[in-house]
Coordinates of N, CA, C and O in Angstrom, one line a residue:
M1473 N -7.4 -14.3 70.1 CA -7.3 -14.5 68.7 C -8.4 -14.0 67.9 O -9.6 -14.2 68.5
A1474 N -8.4 -13.5 66.7 CA -9.3 -13.2 66.2 C -9.9 -14.3 65.0 O -9.0 -14.8 64.4
A1475 N -11.2 -14.3 64.8 CA -11.7 -15.3 63.5 C -11.4 -14.7 62.5 O -11.1 -13.2 62.2
E1476 N -11.4 -15.4 61.2 CA -11.2 -14.9 60.0 C -12.1 -13.7 59.6 O -11.8 -12.7 58.9
G1477 N -13.6 -13.6 59.8 CA -14.4 -12.8 59.7 C -14.0 -11.5 60.3 O -14.2 -10.2 59.9
D1478 N -13.3 -11.5 61.4 CA -12.9 -10.5 62.4 C -11.9 -9.7 61.5 O -11.8 -8.1 61.2
V1479 N -11.1 -10.4 60.9 CA -9.7 -9.9 60.2 C -10.2 -8.7 58.9 O -10.0 -7.9 58.8
D1480 N -11.2 -9.6 58.1 CA -12.0 -8.9 57.0 C -12.4 -7.4 57.7 O -12.7 -6.6 57.0
L1481 N -13.3 -7.8 58.6 CA -13.9 -6.5 59.1 C -12.9 -5.3 59.6 O -13.2 -4.0 59.4
D1482 N -11.8 -5.7 60.1 CA -10.6 -4.5 60.6 C -10.2 -4.0 59.2 O -9.8 -2.7 59.2
L1483 N -10.0 -4.8 58.0 CA -9.5 -4.4 56.9 C -10.4 -3.2 56.3 O -10.1 -2.1 55.8
E1484 N -11.6 -3.5 56.3 CA -12.6 -2.5 55.7 C -12.9 -1.4 56.7 O -12.8 -0.3 56.0
A1485 N -12.6 -1.7 57.8 CA -12.7 -0.2 58.8 C -11.4 0.5 58.4 O -11.5 1.8 58.4
E1486 N -10.4 -0.2 58.1 CA -9.1 0.8 57.9 C -9.2 1.6 56.6 O -8.6 2.7 56.4
E1487 N -9.8 0.9 55.7 CA -10.0 1.4 54.4 C -10.9 2.9 54.5 O -10.8 3.7 53.7
N1488 N -11.8 2.8 55.3 CA -13.0 3.7 55.6 C -12.6 4.9 56.7 O -13.2 6.0 56.7
C1489 N -11.0 4.8 56.9 CA -10.7 5.6 58.1 C -10.3 7.1 57.4 O -10.0 8.1 58.3
T1490 N -10.2 7.2 56.2 CA -9.7 8.5 55.4 C -10.6 9.5 55.7 O -10.5 10.7 55.2
G1491 N -11.8 9.3 55.9 CA -13.1 10.3 56.1 C -13.8 10.3 54.9 O -14.8 11.1 54.8
K1492 N -13.3 9.9 53.7 CA -14.0 10.0 52.5 C -15.2 8.9 52.5 O -14.8 7.8 52.6
P1493 N -16.4 9.1 51.9 CA -17.2 8.0 51.4 C -16.8 7.3 50.5 O -16.0 7.6 49.7
A1494 N -17.0 5.8 50.6 CA -16.6 4.9 49.6 C -17.2 5.3 48.4 O -18.5 5.7 48.2
E1495 N -16.5 5.2 47.3 CA -16.9 5.7 46.0 C -17.8 4.5 45.2 O -17.6 3.4 45.5
K1496 N -19.1 4.9 44.6 CA -19.9 4.0 44.3 C -19.7 3.9 42.6 O -19.3 4.6 42.2
P1497 N -19.9 2.7 42.2 CA -19.6 2.6 40.9 C -20.5 3.5 40.0 O -21.8 3.5 40.5
R1498 N -20.0 4.1 39.0 CA -20.7 5.1 38.4 C -21.6 4.3 37.2 O -21.1 3.2 36.6
K1499 N -22.9 5.0 37.0 CA -23.7 4.2 36.1 C -24.0 5.2 34.8 O -23.4 6.3 35.0
H1500 N -24.1 4.7 33.7 CA -24.0 5.6 32.6 C -25.6 6.3 32.8 O -26.5 6.0 33.2
D1501 N -25.2 7.6 32.4 CA -26.2 8.6 32.7 C -27.5 8.4 31.8 O -28.5 8.4 31.7
S1502 N -26.7 8.1 30.3 CA -28.0 7.9 29.2 C -27.4 6.8 28.5 O -26.7 6.8 27.7
G1503 N -28.3 5.8 28.6 CA -28.0 4.4 28.0 C -28.1 4.6 26.7 O -27.4 4.0 25.8
A1504 N -29.4 5.4 26.2 CA -29.4 5.3 24.6 C -28.3 6.2 23.9 O -27.8 5.7 22.9
A1505 N -27.9 7.0 24.4 CA -26.5 7.6 23.8 C -25.3 6.9 23.8 O -24.7 7.2 22.7
D1506 N -25.2 6.1 24.8 CA -23.9 5.4 24.8 C -24.2 4.1 23.7 O -23.2 3.8 23.2
L1507 N -25.3 3.7 23.6 CA -25.8 2.6 22.7 C -25.4 3.1 21.1 O -25.1 2.4 20.5
E1508 N -25.9 4.4 21.0 CA -25.7 5.0 19.5 C -24.2 5.0 19.4 O -23.7 4.8 18.3
R1509 N -23.4 5.3 20.4 CA -21.8 5.6 20.0 C -21.3 4.1 19.8 O -20.2 3.9 19.0
V1510 N -21.6 3.2 20.7 CA -21.1 1.8 20.6 C -21.6 1.1 19.2 O -20.7 0.5 18.5
T1511 N -22.7 1.2 19.0 CA -23.1 0.5 17.6 C -22.9 1.3 16.3 O -22.9 2.5 16.2
D1512 N -22.4 0.5 15.2 CA -22.5 1.0 13.8 C -23.5 0.6 13.2 O -23.8 -0.6 12.6
Y1513 N -24.2 1.6 12.9 CA -25.7 1.3 12.2 C -25.6 2.1 11.1 O -25.5 3.6 10.9
A1514 N -25.4 1.4 9.8 CA -25.6 2.1 8.4 C -26.7 1.7 7.5 O -26.9 0.3 7.5
E1515 N -27.4 2.5 7.3 CA -28.4 2.0 6.4 C -27.9 1.5 5.0 O -27.1 1.9 4.5
E1516 N -28.4 0.4 4.5 CA -28.2 -0.2 3.0 C -28.6 0.7 2.1 O -29.9 1.2 2.3
K1517 N -27.9 1.3 1.2 CA -28.3 1.9 0.1 C -28.2 1.1 -1.2 O -27.3 0.3 -1.3
E1518 N -29.0 1.5 -2.2 CA -28.8 0.9 -3.3 C -28.1 1.5 -4.4 O -28.2 3.0 -4.4
I1519 N -27.1 0.9 -5.0 CA -26.3 1.7 -6.0 C -26.8 1.6 -7.2 O -27.2 0.5 -7.6
S1520 N -26.9 2.9 -7.7 CA -27.5 3.0 -9.2 C -26.5 2.3 -10.1 O -25.1 2.5 -10.1
S1521 N -26.9 1.9 -11.3 CA -26.0 1.2 -12.5 C -25.4 2.2 -13.1 O -24.0 2.0 -13.5
S1522 N -26.0 3.4 -13.3 CA -25.2 4.6 -13.8 C -24.2 5.3 -13.0 O -23.0 5.4 -13.5
D1523 N -24.1 5.2 -11.8 CA -23.2 5.5 -10.9 C -21.8 4.6 -10.9 O -20.8 4.9 -10.9
L1524 N -22.3 3.2 -10.8 CA -21.5 2.1 -11.1 C -20.7 2.0 -12.5 O -19.2 2.0 -12.4
E1525 N -21.2 2.3 -13.4 CA -20.7 2.6 -14.9 C -19.6 3.7 -14.6 O -18.6 3.7 -15.4
T1526 N -20.0 4.8 -14.2 CA -19.2 6.0 -14.2 C -18.0 5.9 -13.5 O -16.9 6.2 -13.9
A1527 N -18.1 5.0 -12.3 CA -16.9 4.7 -11.4 C -16.0 3.8 -12.1 O -14.7 4.1 -11.9
M1528 N -16.6 3.0 -12.8 CA -15.6 2.1 -13.5 C -15.0 2.4 -14.7 O -13.9 2.3 -15.1
S1529 N -15.5 3.5 -15.3 CA -15.2 4.3 -16.7 C -13.9 5.2 -16.0 O -12.9 5.1 -16.7
V1530 N -14.1 5.7 -14.8 CA -13.1 6.6 -14.3 C -11.7 5.8 -14.1 O -10.7 5.8 -14.3
I1531 N -12.1 4.6 -13.3 CA -10.9 3.9 -12.9 C -10.4 3.3 -14.3 O -9.0 3.3 -14.3
G1532 N -11.0 2.8 -15.3 CA -10.4 2.3 -16.5 C -9.5 3.3 -17.1 O -8.4 3.0 -17.5
D1533 N -10.0 4.4 -17.3 CA -9.3 5.9 -18.0 C -7.9 6.1 -16.9 O -7.0 6.2 -17.8
R1534 N -8.3 6.0 -15.7 CA -6.9 6.2 -14.8 C -5.8 5.2 -15.1 O -4.7 5.6 -15.4
R1535 N -6.2 3.7 -15.1 CA -5.3 3.0 -15.4 C -4.7 2.9 -16.7 O -3.5 2.7 -17.0
S1536 N -5.5 3.3 -17.9 CA -4.8 3.3 -19.3 C -3.8 4.4 -19.2 O -2.9 4.2 -20.0
R1537 N -4.3 5.6 -18.7 CA -3.3 6.6 -18.6 C -2.0 6.4 -17.8 O -0.9 6.5 -18.3
E1538 N -2.0 5.6 -16.7 CA -1.0 5.3 -16.0 C 0.1 4.2 -17.1 O 1.3 4.4 -16.8
Q1539 N -0.6 3.3 -17.5 CA 0.0 2.4 -18.3 C 0.9 3.2 -19.5 O 1.7 2.8 -20.0
K1540 N 0.1 4.2 -20.1 CA 0.5 5.0 -21.4 C 1.9 5.6 -20.6 O 3.0 5.7 -21.6
A1541 N 1.8 6.3 -19.6 CA 2.8 7.0 -19.0 C 4.1 6.0 -18.6 O 5.3 6.4 -19.1
K1542 N 3.6 5.1 -18.2 CA 4.9 4.1 -18.0 C 5.4 3.4 -19.4 O 6.7 3.4 -19.3
Q1543 N 4.6 3.1 -20.3 CA 5.3 3.0 -21.7 C 6.1 3.9 -22.4 O 7.3 3.5 -22.5
E1544 N 5.8 5.2 -22.1 CA 6.6 6.2 -22.4 C 8.0 6.6 -21.8 O 8.8 6.7 -22.5
R1545 N 7.6 6.2 -20.4 CA 9.0 6.1 -19.9 C 10.0 5.3 -19.9 O 11.1 5.3 -20.2
E1546 N 9.4 3.8 -20.3 CA 10.4 2.8 -20.8 C 11.0 3.1 -22.0 O 12.1 2.9 -22.2
K1547 N 10.2 3.8 -23.0 CA 10.8 4.3 -24.4 C 12.0 5.2 -24.1 O 13.1 5.1 -24.6
E1548 N 11.7 6.2 -23.1 CA 12.7 7.3 -22.8 C 13.9 6.4 -22.0 O 15.1 6.9 -22.6
L1549 N 13.8 5.5 -21.5 CA 14.9 4.9 -20.8 C 15.5 3.9 -21.8 O 16.9 3.8 -21.7
A1550 N 14.9 3.3 -22.6 CA 15.7 2.5 -23.7 C 16.4 3.3 -24.7 O 17.4 2.8 -25.3
K1551 N 16.2 4.6 -24.6 CA 17.0 5.7 -25.6 C 18.3 5.8 -25.1 O 19.5 6.2 -25.7
V1552 N 18.3 5.7 -23.8 CA 19.7 6.1 -23.1 C 20.8 5.1 -23.5 O 20.4 3.7 -23.1
T1553 N 22.1 5.5 -23.6 CA 22.9 4.6 -23.8 C 23.8 4.4 -22.9 O 24.1 5.3 -22.2
I1554 N 24.1 3.2 -22.4 CA 24.9 2.7 -21.3 C 26.1 1.9 -22.0 O 26.1 1.3 -22.9
K1555 N 27.3 2.0 -21.1 CA 28.5 1.4 -21.5 C 28.4 -0.2 -20.8 O 27.9 -0.1 -19.6
K1556 N 28.8 -1.3 -21.3 CA 28.9 -2.6 -21.0 C 30.1 -2.5 -19.7 O 29.4 -3.3 -18.8
E1557 N 30.9 -1.8 -19.6 CA 31.9 -1.8 -18.4 C 31.1 -1.1 -17.4 O 31.6 -1.9 -16.2
D1558 N 30.3 -0.4 -17.4 CA 29.7 0.4 -16.4 C 28.6 -0.7 -15.9 O 28.5 -0.8 -14.6
V1559 N 27.7 -1.5 -16.7 CA 26.8 -2.5 -16.1 C 27.6 -3.5 -15.2 O 27.4 -3.9 -14.2
E1560 N 28.9 -4.1 -15.8 CA 29.6 -5.2 -15.4 C 30.3 -4.4 -13.8 O 30.2 -5.3 -13.0
L1561 N 30.6 -3.1 -14.1 CA 31.0 -2.5 -12.7 C 30.0 -2.7 -11.5 O 30.4 -3.1 -10.4
I1562 N 28.9 -2.1 -12.0 CA 27.8 -2.3 -10.8 C 27.2 -3.7 -10.5 O 27.0 -3.8 -9.3
M1563 N 27.5 -4.4 -11.5 CA 26.7 -5.8 -11.1 C 28.0 -6.4 -10.0 O 27.6 -7.1 -9.2
G1564 N 29.2 -6.2 -10.4 CA 30.5 -6.7 -9.5 C 30.3 -6.1 -8.1 O 30.5 -6.9 -7.0
E1565 N 30.3 -4.8 -8.2 CA 30.3 -4.2 -6.7 C 29.0 -4.2 -5.9 O 29.3 -4.5 -4.7
M1566 N 27.9 -4.2 -6.5 CA 26.7 -4.4 -5.8 C 26.3 -5.9 -5.6 O 25.3 -6.2 -5.0
E1567 N 26.7 -6.5 -6.5 CA 26.2 -8.1 -6.5 C 24.7 -8.1 -6.7 O 23.9 -8.7 -6.0
I1568 N 24.1 -7.4 -7.8 CA 22.8 -7.4 -8.3 C 23.0 -8.0 -9.7 O 23.9 -8.0 -10.5
P1569 N 21.6 -8.4 -10.1 CA 21.5 -9.0 -11.4 C 21.7 -7.8 -12.7 O 21.5 -6.8 -12.4
R1570 N 21.9 -8.2 -14.0 CA 22.3 -7.3 -14.9 C 21.0 -6.7 -15.3 O 21.2 -5.3 -15.4
S1571 N 19.8 -6.9 -15.1 CA 18.8 -5.9 -15.7 C 18.5 -4.8 -14.3 O 18.3 -3.9 -14.7
V1572 N 18.6 -5.2 -13.2 CA 18.7 -4.2 -12.0 C 19.9 -3.0 -12.3 O 19.6 -1.6 -12.2
A1573 N 21.0 -3.5 -12.7 CA 22.0 -2.6 -12.9 C 21.9 -1.5 -14.0 O 21.9 -0.6 -14.1
E1574 N 21.4 -2.3 -15.3 CA 21.1 -1.6 -16.5 C 20.1 -0.7 -16.1 O 20.0 0.9 -16.5
R1575 N 19.1 -1.0 -15.5 CA 17.7 0.0 -15.3 C 18.5 1.1 -14.4 O 18.1 2.3 -14.6
S1576 N 19.2 1.0 -13.4 CA 19.8 2.1 -12.5 C 20.5 2.9 -13.4 O 20.5 4.1 -13.2
L1577 N 21.5 2.3 -14.2 CA 22.0 3.2 -15.1 C 21.5 4.1 -16.2 O 21.4 4.9 -16.4
R1578 N 20.2 3.5 -16.6 CA 19.3 4.1 -17.6 C 18.8 5.3 -16.8 O 18.7 6.4 -17.3
E1579 N 18.1 5.0 -15.6 CA 17.5 6.1 -14.9 C 18.3 7.3 -14.5 O 17.9 8.3 -14.3
H1580 N 19.8 7.0 -14.4 CA 20.7 7.9 -14.1 C 21.6 8.6 -15.3 O 22.5 9.1 -15.2
M1581 N 21.0 8.4 -16.4 CA 21.5 8.7 -17.8 C 22.9 8.3 -17.8 O 23.6 8.9 -18.5
G1582 N 23.3 6.9 -17.8 CA 24.5 6.5 -17.7 C 25.6 6.7 -16.5 O 26.7 6.5 -16.9
N1583 N 25.1 7.6 -15.7 CA 26.1 8.2 -14.7 C 26.3 7.1 -13.8 O 25.5 7.0 -12.8
V1584 N 27.5 6.5 -13.7 CA 27.9 5.3 -13.0 C 27.9 5.7 -11.2 O 27.2 5.1 -10.2
V1585 N 28.4 7.0 -11.1 CA 28.6 7.3 -9.5 C 26.9 7.5 -9.0 O 26.6 7.1 -8.1
E1586 N 26.1 8.2 -9.9 CA 24.6 8.6 -9.3 C 24.0 7.1 -9.3 O 23.2 7.0 -8.2
A1587 N 24.2 6.3 -10.2 CA 23.5 5.0 -10.0 C 24.0 4.2 -8.7 O 23.3 3.4 -8.1
L1588 N 25.3 4.0 -8.6 CA 25.9 3.4 -7.4 C 25.1 3.8 -6.0 O 24.8 3.3 -5.1
I1589 N 24.9 5.4 -5.9 CA 24.8 6.1 -5.0 C 23.2 6.0 -4.8 O 22.6 5.4 -3.6
A1590 N 22.4 5.6 -5.9 CA 21.0 5.5 -5.8 C 20.9 3.8 -5.1 O 20.1 3.8 -4.4
L1591 N 21.6 3.0 -5.6 CA 21.4 1.6 -5.2 C 21.7 1.3 -3.9 O 21.7 0.2 -3.2
T1592 N 22.7 2.3 -3.3 CA 23.2 2.1 -2.0 C 22.3 2.7 -1.1 O 22.1 2.3 0.3
N1593 N 21.5 3.5 -1.4 CA 20.2 4.3 -0.5 C 19.2 3.3 -0.6 O 18.3 3.1 -0.5

C-alpha cells in the first residue's frame, strides 16, 4: 500500500511524462508600461469662464431653435382638418386616448389608413 504522499508524487510524475518542461508562470516584462495602461491618469485642467460662457450660449441657442421648430410644427399640425368620425374610429379600433388619435391623424394629413398603419407599427 502506498501512503498519501506517494500518490501525489505519482500524479506529478505522470504530468511530466509528456517530455515538455512544466510551464512557469509568466511575469510582466515591463511593469511600468502595464501600470500606465491600467491606471487612468488625467491632469486637472482649469476651465476658463469665457469657454464656459461660449458653451452655455451655444447650448441655449440650440435649445431655443429646437423649441421654435417644435412650435412651428405644432402650428402646421393644428391647421390640418380632421373628421370627428375618423378620430372615433381610431380610438375604438386601437383603444387609445383621443389626443393620440388626433395627433396621429394630423401627422398623416387626415388619412385614416396611414394613421392606423403608423399606430400599428
